mmCIF file of C-alpha atoms and ligand atoms in Angstrom:
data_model
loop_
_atom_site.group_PDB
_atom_site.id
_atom_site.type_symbol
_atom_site.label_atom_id
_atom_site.label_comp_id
_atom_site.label_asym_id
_atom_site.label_seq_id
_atom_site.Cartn_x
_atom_site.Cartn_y
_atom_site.Cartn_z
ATOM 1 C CA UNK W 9 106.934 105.987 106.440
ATOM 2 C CA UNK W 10 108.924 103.900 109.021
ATOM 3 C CA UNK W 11 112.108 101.726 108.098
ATOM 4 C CA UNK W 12 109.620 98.810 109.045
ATOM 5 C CA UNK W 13 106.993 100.130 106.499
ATOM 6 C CA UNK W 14 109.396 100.647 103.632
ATOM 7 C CA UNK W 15 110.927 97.668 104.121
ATOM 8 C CA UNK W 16 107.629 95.654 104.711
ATOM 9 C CA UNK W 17 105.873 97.681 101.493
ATOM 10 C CA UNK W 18 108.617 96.603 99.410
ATOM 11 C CA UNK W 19 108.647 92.901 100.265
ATOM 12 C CA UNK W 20 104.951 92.689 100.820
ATOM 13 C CA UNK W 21 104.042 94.440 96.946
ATOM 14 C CA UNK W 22 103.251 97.576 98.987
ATOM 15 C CA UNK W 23 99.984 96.381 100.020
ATOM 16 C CA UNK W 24 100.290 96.809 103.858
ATOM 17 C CA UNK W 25 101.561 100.440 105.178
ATOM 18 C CA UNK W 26 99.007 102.424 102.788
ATOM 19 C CA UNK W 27 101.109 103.260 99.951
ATOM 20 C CA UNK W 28 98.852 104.262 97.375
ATOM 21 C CA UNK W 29 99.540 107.921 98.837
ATOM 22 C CA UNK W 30 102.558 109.295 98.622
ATOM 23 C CA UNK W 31 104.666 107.113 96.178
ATOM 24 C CA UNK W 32 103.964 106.279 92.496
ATOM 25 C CA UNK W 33 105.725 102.820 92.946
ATOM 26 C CA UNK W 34 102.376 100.990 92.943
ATOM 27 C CA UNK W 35 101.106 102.631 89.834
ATOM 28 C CA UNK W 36 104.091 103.433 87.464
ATOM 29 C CA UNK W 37 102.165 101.367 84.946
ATOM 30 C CA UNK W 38 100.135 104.333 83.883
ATOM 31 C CA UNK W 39 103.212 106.317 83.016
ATOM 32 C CA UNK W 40 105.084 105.327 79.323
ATOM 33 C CA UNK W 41 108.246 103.947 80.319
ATOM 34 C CA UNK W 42 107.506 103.995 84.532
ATOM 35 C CA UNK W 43 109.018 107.136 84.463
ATOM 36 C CA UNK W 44 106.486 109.983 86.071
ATOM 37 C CA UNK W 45 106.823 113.772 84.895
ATOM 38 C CA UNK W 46 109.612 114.713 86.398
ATOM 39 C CA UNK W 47 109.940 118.678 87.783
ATOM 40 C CA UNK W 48 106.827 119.162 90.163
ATOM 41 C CA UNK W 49 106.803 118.567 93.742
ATOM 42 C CA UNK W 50 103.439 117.589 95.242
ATOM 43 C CA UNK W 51 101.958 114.224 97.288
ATOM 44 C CA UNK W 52 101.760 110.936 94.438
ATOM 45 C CA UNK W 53 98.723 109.304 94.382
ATOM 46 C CA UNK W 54 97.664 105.625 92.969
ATOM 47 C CA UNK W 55 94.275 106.070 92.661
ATOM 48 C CA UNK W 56 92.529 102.833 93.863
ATOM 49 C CA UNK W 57 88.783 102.253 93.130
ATOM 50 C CA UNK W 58 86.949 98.856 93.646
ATOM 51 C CA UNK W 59 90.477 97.322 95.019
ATOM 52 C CA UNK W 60 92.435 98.274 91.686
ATOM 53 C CA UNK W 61 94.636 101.108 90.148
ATOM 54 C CA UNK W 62 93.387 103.141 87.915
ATOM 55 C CA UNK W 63 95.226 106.090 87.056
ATOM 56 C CA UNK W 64 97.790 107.951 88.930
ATOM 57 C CA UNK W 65 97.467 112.383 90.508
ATOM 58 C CA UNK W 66 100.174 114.430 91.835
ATOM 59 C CA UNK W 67 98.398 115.922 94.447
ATOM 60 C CA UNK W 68 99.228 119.315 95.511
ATOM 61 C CA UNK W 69 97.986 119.507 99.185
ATOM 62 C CA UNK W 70 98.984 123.632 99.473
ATOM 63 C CA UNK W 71 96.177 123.695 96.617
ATOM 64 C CA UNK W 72 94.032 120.989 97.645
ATOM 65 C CA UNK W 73 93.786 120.465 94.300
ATOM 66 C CA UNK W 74 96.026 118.272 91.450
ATOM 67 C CA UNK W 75 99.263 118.988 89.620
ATOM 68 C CA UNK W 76 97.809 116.146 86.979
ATOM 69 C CA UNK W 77 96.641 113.343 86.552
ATOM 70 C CA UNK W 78 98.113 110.329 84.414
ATOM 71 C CA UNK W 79 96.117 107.539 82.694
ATOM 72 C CA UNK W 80 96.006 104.741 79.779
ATOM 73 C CA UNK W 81 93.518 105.584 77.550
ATOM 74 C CA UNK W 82 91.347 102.912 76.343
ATOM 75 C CA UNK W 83 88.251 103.646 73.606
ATOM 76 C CA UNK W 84 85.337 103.534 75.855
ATOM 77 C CA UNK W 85 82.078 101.991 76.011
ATOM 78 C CA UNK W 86 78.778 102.653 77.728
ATOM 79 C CA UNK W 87 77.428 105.441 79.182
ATOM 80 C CA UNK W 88 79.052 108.018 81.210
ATOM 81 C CA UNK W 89 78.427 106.779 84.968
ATOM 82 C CA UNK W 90 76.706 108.846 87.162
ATOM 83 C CA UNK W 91 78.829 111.455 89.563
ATOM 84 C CA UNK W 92 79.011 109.715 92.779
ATOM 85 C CA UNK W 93 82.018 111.989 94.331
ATOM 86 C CA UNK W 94 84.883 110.323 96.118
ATOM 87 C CA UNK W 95 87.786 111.492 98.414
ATOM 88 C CA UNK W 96 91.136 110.016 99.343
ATOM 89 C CA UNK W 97 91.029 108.856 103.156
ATOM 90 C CA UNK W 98 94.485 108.565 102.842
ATOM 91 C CA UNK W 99 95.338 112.128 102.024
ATOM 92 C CA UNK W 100 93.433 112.497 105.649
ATOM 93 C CA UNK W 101 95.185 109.566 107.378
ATOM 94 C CA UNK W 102 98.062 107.683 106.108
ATOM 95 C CA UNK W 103 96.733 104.432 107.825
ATOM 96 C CA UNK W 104 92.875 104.490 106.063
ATOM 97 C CA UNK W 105 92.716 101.718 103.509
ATOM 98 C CA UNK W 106 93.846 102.513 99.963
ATOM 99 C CA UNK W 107 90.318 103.190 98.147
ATOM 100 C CA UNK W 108 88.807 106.118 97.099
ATOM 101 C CA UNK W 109 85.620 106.515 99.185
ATOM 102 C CA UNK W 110 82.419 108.408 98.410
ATOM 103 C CA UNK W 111 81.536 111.476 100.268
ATOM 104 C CA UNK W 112 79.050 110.625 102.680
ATOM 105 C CA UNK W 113 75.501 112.404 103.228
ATOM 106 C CA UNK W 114 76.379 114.203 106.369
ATOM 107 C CA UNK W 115 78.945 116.025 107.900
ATOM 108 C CA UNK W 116 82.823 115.072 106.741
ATOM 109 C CA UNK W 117 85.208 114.425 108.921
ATOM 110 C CA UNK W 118 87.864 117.741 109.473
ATOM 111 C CA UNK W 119 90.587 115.618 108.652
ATOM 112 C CA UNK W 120 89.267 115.294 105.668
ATOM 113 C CA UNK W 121 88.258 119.062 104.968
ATOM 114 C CA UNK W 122 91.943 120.244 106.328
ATOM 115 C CA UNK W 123 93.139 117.561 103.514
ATOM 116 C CA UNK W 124 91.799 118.363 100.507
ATOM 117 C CA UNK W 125 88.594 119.740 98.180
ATOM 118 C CA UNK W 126 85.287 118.977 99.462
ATOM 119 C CA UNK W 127 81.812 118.710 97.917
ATOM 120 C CA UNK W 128 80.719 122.259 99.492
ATOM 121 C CA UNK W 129 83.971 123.931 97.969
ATOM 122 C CA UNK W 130 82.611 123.468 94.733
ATOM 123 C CA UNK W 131 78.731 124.481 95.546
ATOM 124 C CA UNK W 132 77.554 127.813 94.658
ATOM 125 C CA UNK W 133 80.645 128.335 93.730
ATOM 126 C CA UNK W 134 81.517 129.890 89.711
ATOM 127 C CA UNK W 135 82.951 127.104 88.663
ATOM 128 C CA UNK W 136 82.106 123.358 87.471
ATOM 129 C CA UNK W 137 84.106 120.309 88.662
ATOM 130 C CA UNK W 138 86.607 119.495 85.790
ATOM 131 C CA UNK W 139 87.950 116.264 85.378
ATOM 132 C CA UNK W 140 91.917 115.957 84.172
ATOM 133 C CA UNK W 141 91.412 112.569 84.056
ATOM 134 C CA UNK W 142 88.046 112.469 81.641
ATOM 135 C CA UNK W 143 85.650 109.380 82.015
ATOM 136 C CA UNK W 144 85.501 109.905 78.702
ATOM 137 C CA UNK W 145 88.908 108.392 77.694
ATOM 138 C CA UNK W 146 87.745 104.430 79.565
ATOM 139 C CA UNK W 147 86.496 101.290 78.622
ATOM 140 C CA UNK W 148 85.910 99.854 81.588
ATOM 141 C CA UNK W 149 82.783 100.815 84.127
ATOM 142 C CA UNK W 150 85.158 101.219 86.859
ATOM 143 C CA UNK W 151 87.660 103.195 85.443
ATOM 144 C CA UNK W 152 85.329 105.308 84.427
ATOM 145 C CA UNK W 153 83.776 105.637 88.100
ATOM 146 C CA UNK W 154 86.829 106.567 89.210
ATOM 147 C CA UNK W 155 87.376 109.306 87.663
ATOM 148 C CA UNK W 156 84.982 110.931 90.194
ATOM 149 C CA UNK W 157 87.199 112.056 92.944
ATOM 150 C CA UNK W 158 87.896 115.176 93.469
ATOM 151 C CA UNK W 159 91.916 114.621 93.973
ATOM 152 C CA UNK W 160 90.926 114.260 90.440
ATOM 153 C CA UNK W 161 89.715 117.455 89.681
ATOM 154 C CA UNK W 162 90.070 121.308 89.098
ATOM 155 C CA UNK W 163 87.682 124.330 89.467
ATOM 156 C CA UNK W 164 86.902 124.670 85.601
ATOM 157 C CA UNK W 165 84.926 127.682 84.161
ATOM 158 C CA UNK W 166 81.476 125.958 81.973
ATOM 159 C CA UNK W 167 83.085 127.503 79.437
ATOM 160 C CA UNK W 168 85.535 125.726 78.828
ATOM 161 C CA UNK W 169 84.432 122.775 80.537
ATOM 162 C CA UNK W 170 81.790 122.178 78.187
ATOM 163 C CA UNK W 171 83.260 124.005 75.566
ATOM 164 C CA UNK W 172 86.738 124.198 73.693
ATOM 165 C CA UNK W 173 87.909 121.573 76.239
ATOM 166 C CA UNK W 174 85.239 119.181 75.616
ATOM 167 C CA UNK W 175 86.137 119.327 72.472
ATOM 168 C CA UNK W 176 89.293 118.674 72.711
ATOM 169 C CA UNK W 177 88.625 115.321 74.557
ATOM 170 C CA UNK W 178 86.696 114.061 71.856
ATOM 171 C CA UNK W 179 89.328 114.192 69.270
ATOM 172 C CA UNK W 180 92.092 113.104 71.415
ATOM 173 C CA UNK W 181 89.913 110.078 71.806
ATOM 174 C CA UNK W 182 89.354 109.915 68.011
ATOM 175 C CA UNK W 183 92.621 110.401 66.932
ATOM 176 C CA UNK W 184 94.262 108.048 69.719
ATOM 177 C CA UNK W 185 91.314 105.508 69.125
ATOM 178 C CA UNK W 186 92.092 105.192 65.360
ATOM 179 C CA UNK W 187 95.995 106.004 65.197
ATOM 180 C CA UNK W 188 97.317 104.544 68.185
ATOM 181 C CA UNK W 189 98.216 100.840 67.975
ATOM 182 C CA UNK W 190 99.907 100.315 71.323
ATOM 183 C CA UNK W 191 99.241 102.139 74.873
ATOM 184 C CA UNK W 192 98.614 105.669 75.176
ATOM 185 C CA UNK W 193 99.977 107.525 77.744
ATOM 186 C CA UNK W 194 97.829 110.870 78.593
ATOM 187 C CA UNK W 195 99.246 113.300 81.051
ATOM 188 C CA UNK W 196 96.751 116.238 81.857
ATOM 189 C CA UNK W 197 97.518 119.129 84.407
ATOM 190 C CA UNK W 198 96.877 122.895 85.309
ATOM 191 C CA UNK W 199 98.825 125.815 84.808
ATOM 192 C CA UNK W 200 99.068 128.334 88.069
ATOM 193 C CA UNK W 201 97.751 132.127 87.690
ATOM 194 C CA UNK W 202 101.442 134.289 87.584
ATOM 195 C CA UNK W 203 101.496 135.208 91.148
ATOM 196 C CA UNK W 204 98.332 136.184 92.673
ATOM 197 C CA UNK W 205 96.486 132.740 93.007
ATOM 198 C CA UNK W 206 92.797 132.811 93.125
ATOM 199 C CA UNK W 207 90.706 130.356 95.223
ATOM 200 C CA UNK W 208 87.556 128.819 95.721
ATOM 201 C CA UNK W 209 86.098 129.694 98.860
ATOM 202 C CA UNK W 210 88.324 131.099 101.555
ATOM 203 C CA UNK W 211 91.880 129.875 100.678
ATOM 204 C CA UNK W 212 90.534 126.277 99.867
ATOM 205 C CA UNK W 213 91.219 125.135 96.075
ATOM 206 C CA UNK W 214 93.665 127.130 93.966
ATOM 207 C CA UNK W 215 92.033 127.576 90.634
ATOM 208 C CA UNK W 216 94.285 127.607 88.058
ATOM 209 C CA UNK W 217 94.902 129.659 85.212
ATOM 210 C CA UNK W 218 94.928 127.097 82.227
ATOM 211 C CA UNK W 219 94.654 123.249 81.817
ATOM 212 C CA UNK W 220 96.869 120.972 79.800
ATOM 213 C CA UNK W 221 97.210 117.865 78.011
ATOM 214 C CA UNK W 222 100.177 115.768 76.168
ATOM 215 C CA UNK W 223 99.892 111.973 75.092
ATOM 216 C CA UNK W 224 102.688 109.952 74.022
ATOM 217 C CA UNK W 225 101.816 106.915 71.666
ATOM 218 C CA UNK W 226 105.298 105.264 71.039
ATOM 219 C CA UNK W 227 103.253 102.774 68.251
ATOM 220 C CA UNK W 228 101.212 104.169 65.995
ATOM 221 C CA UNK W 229 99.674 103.658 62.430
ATOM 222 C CA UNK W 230 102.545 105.936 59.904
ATOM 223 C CA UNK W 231 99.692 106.370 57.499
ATOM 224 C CA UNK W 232 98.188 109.860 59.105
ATOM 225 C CA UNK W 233 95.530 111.648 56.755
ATOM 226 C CA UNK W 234 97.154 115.231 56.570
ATOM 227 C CA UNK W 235 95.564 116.897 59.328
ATOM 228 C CA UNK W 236 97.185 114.643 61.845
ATOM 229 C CA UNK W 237 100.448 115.255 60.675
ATOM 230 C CA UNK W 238 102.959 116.065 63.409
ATOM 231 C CA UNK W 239 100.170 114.517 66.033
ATOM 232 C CA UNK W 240 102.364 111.445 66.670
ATOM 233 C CA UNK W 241 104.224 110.256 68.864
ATOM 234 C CA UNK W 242 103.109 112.934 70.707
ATOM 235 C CA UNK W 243 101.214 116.002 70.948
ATOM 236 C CA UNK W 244 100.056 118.672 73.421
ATOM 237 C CA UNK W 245 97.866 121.504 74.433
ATOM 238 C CA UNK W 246 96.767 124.131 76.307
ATOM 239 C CA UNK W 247 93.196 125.406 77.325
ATOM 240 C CA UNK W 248 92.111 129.069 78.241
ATOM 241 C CA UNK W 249 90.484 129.145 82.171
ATOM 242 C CA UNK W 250 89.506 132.497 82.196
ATOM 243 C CA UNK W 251 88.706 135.084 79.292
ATOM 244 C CA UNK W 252 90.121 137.897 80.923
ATOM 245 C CA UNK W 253 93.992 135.970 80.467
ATOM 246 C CA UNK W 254 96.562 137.668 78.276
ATOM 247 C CA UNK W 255 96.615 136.121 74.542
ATOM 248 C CA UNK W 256 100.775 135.534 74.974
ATOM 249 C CA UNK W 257 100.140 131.189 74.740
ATOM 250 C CA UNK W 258 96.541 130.866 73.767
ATOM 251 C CA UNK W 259 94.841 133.462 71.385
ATOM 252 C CA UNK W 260 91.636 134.117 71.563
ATOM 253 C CA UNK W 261 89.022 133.744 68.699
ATOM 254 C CA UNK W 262 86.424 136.003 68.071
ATOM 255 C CA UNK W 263 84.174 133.367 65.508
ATOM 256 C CA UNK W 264 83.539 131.393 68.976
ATOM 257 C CA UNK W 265 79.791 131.266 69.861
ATOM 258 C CA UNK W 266 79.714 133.528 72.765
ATOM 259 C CA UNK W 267 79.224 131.493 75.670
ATOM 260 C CA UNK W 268 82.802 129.649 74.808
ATOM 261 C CA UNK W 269 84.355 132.874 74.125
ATOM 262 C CA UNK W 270 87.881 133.172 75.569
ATOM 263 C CA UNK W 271 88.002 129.644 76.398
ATOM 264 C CA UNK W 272 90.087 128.981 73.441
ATOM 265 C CA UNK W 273 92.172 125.456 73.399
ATOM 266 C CA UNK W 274 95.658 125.851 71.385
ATOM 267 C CA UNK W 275 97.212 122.525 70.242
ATOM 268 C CA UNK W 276 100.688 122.280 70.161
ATOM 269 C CA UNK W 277 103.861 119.800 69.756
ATOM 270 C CA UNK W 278 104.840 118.637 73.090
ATOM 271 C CA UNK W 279 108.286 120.475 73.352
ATOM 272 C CA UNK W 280 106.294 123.834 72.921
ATOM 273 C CA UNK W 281 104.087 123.128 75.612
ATOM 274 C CA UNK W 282 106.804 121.874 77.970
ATOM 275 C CA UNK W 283 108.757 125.248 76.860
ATOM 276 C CA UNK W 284 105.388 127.291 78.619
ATOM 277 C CA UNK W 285 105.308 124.821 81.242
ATOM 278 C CA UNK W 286 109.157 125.655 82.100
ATOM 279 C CA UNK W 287 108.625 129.089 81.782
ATOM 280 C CA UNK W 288 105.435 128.875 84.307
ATOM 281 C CA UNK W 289 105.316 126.296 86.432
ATOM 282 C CA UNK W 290 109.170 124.625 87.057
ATOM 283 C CA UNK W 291 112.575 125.066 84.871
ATOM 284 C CA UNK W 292 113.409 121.437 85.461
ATOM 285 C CA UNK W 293 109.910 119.963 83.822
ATOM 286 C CA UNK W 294 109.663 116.883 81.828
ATOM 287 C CA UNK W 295 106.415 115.097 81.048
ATOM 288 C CA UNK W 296 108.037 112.416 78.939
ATOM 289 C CA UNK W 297 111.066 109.817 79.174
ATOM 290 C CA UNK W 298 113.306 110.986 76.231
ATOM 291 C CA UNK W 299 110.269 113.439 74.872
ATOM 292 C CA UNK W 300 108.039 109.756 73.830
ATOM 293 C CA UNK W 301 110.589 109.722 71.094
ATOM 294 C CA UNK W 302 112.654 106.580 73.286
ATOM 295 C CA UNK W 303 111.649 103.836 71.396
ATOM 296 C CA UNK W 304 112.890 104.971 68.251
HETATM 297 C C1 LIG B 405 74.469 127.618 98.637
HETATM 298 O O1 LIG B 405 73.587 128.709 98.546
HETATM 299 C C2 LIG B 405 72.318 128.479 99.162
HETATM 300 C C3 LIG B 405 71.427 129.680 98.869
HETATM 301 O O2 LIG B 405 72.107 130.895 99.044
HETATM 302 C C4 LIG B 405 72.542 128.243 100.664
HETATM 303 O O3 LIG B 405 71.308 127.977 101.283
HETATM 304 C C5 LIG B 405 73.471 127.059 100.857
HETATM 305 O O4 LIG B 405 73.788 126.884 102.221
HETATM 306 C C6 LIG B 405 74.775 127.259 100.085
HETATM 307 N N1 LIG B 405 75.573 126.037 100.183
HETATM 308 C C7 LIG B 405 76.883 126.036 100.405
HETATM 309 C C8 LIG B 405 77.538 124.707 100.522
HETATM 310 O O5 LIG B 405 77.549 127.048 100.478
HETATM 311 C C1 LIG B 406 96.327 102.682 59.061
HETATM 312 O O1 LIG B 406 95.478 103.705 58.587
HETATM 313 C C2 LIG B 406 94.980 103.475 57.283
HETATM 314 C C3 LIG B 406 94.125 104.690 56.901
HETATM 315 O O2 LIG B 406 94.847 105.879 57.098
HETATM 316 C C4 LIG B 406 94.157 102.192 57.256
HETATM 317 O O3 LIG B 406 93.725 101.936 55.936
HETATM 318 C C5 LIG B 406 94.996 101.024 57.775
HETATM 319 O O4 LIG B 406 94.189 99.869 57.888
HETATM 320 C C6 LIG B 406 95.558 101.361 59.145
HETATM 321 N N1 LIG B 406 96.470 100.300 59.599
HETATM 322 C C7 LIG B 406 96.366 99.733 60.812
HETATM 323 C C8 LIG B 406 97.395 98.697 61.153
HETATM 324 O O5 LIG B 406 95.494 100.022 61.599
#
């Protein structure tokens, strides 16, 4: 960004030099306290659908594929829209407009491919499109929608995908839907393989070795039945990718039906999932200002 640009975005509400990509500034909203995980390096994304924010990625462009994605969650309503995959011109060229836009029939533009996942990346490939940000955790129709990008997405085994981690999504909706009075805050990211990445396709999209999740609800209702206890402020976990991972964070259970086996989703408090996270992924992580605990 030019001196002009900075300057200008700054006076002008950062609506003129494209900077939904490659600052959080315009979207700090979605992160408890404005204050974004703090310990990965990657491009920021605002993710802008219909002319509005929505929910906030660190983008990994190495990867072509997100760090994590960050979001409100608000109980939702209506039916899950149907997949109508976007892309982020601005990941392609830092003067396209700020929305997401959907893939179109034909042909994309190299730009684009060099930039980040594509719809063929995905095709024929072994693995489903899995959302960090779920459509699952909005109210509104366009929130929801916008969920479908892929900057918003990982290569996910079915397994999991419509398994243990499906699961999980529902009851972090319950529990945040009945227990959390105020704003939720949902982080949700991927854990590298140990050296030795794997990719889809030739070198395009890193798949990664686990997913993650933490929420921090600051507000919440004290009066937890006992199977929630220790499940607020904030709470964490990690999901299985592939069955064929060592059992050293999430053990794998043999009572799963067969077609979820070694897909396994351990829940955890947050400082034990930032402790794997450390030990993985960077030594100086932090998902949450003052561990959610700030408000205190
Ligand atoms: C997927 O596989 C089919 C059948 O092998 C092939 O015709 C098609 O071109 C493939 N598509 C992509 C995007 O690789
Ligand atoms: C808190 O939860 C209890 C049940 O555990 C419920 O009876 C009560 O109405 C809730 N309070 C609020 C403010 O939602």
């Amino acid at each position: 960004m030019s001196a002009f640009c900075a300057l200008a975005a700054f006076v002008l509400a950062l609506s003129l030099c494209g900077a939904d990509v490659g600052d959080f500034a315009p979207c700090l909203q979605f992160f408890y306290r404005s204050w974004p995980p703090k310990g990965l390096a990657g491009t920021p994304i605002c993710q802008r659908y219909a002319n509005q924010h929505h929910f906030a990625t660190l983008y990994s462009r190495p990867r072509r594929s997100p760090w994590f994605s960050a979001y409100l969650y608000t109980a939702p309503a209506g039916k899950r829209p149907a997949a109508s995959w976007k892309y982020e011109p601005q990941l392609a060229d830092p003067r396209a407009a700020g929305d997401m836009i959907p893939f179109p029939p034909g042909p994309v533009d190299q730009n684009v491919v060099q930039s980040q996942a594509v719809e063929p990346d995905y095709i024929n490939s072994t693995y489903t499109r899995g959302h960090l940000n779920p459509s699952l955790h909005h109210r509104s129709h366009d929130a929801r929608t916008a969920t479908f990008t892929l900057t918003n997405v990982v290569p996910q085994k079915v397994g999991s995908n419509d398994g243990p981690w499906e699961v999980l999504e529902q009851a972090v909706h319950k529990t945040l839907g009945a227990f959390c009075l105020g704003d939720a805050y949902v982080v949700t990211g991927v854990i590298p393989y140990r050296g030795g990445q794997r990719w889809l396709k030739e070198h395009r999209v890193a798949v990664p070795e686990y997913l993650w999740s933490a929420y921090c609800c600051p507000h919440y209702n004290h009066s937890l039945p006992q199977e929630l206890s220790g499940t607020f402020p904030t709470y964490g976990a990690v999901g299985r990718n592939d069955p064929s991972s060592g059992e050293e964070i999430v053990p794998v259970s043999q009572a799963a039906k067969r077609q979820f086996r070694g897909y396994d989703v351990r829940r955890m408090p947050l400082h034990t999932l930032e402790m794997y996270l450390r030990d993985r992924v960077s030594a100086e992580l932090s998902l949450f200002y003052e561990q959610c605990l700030g408000s205190r």
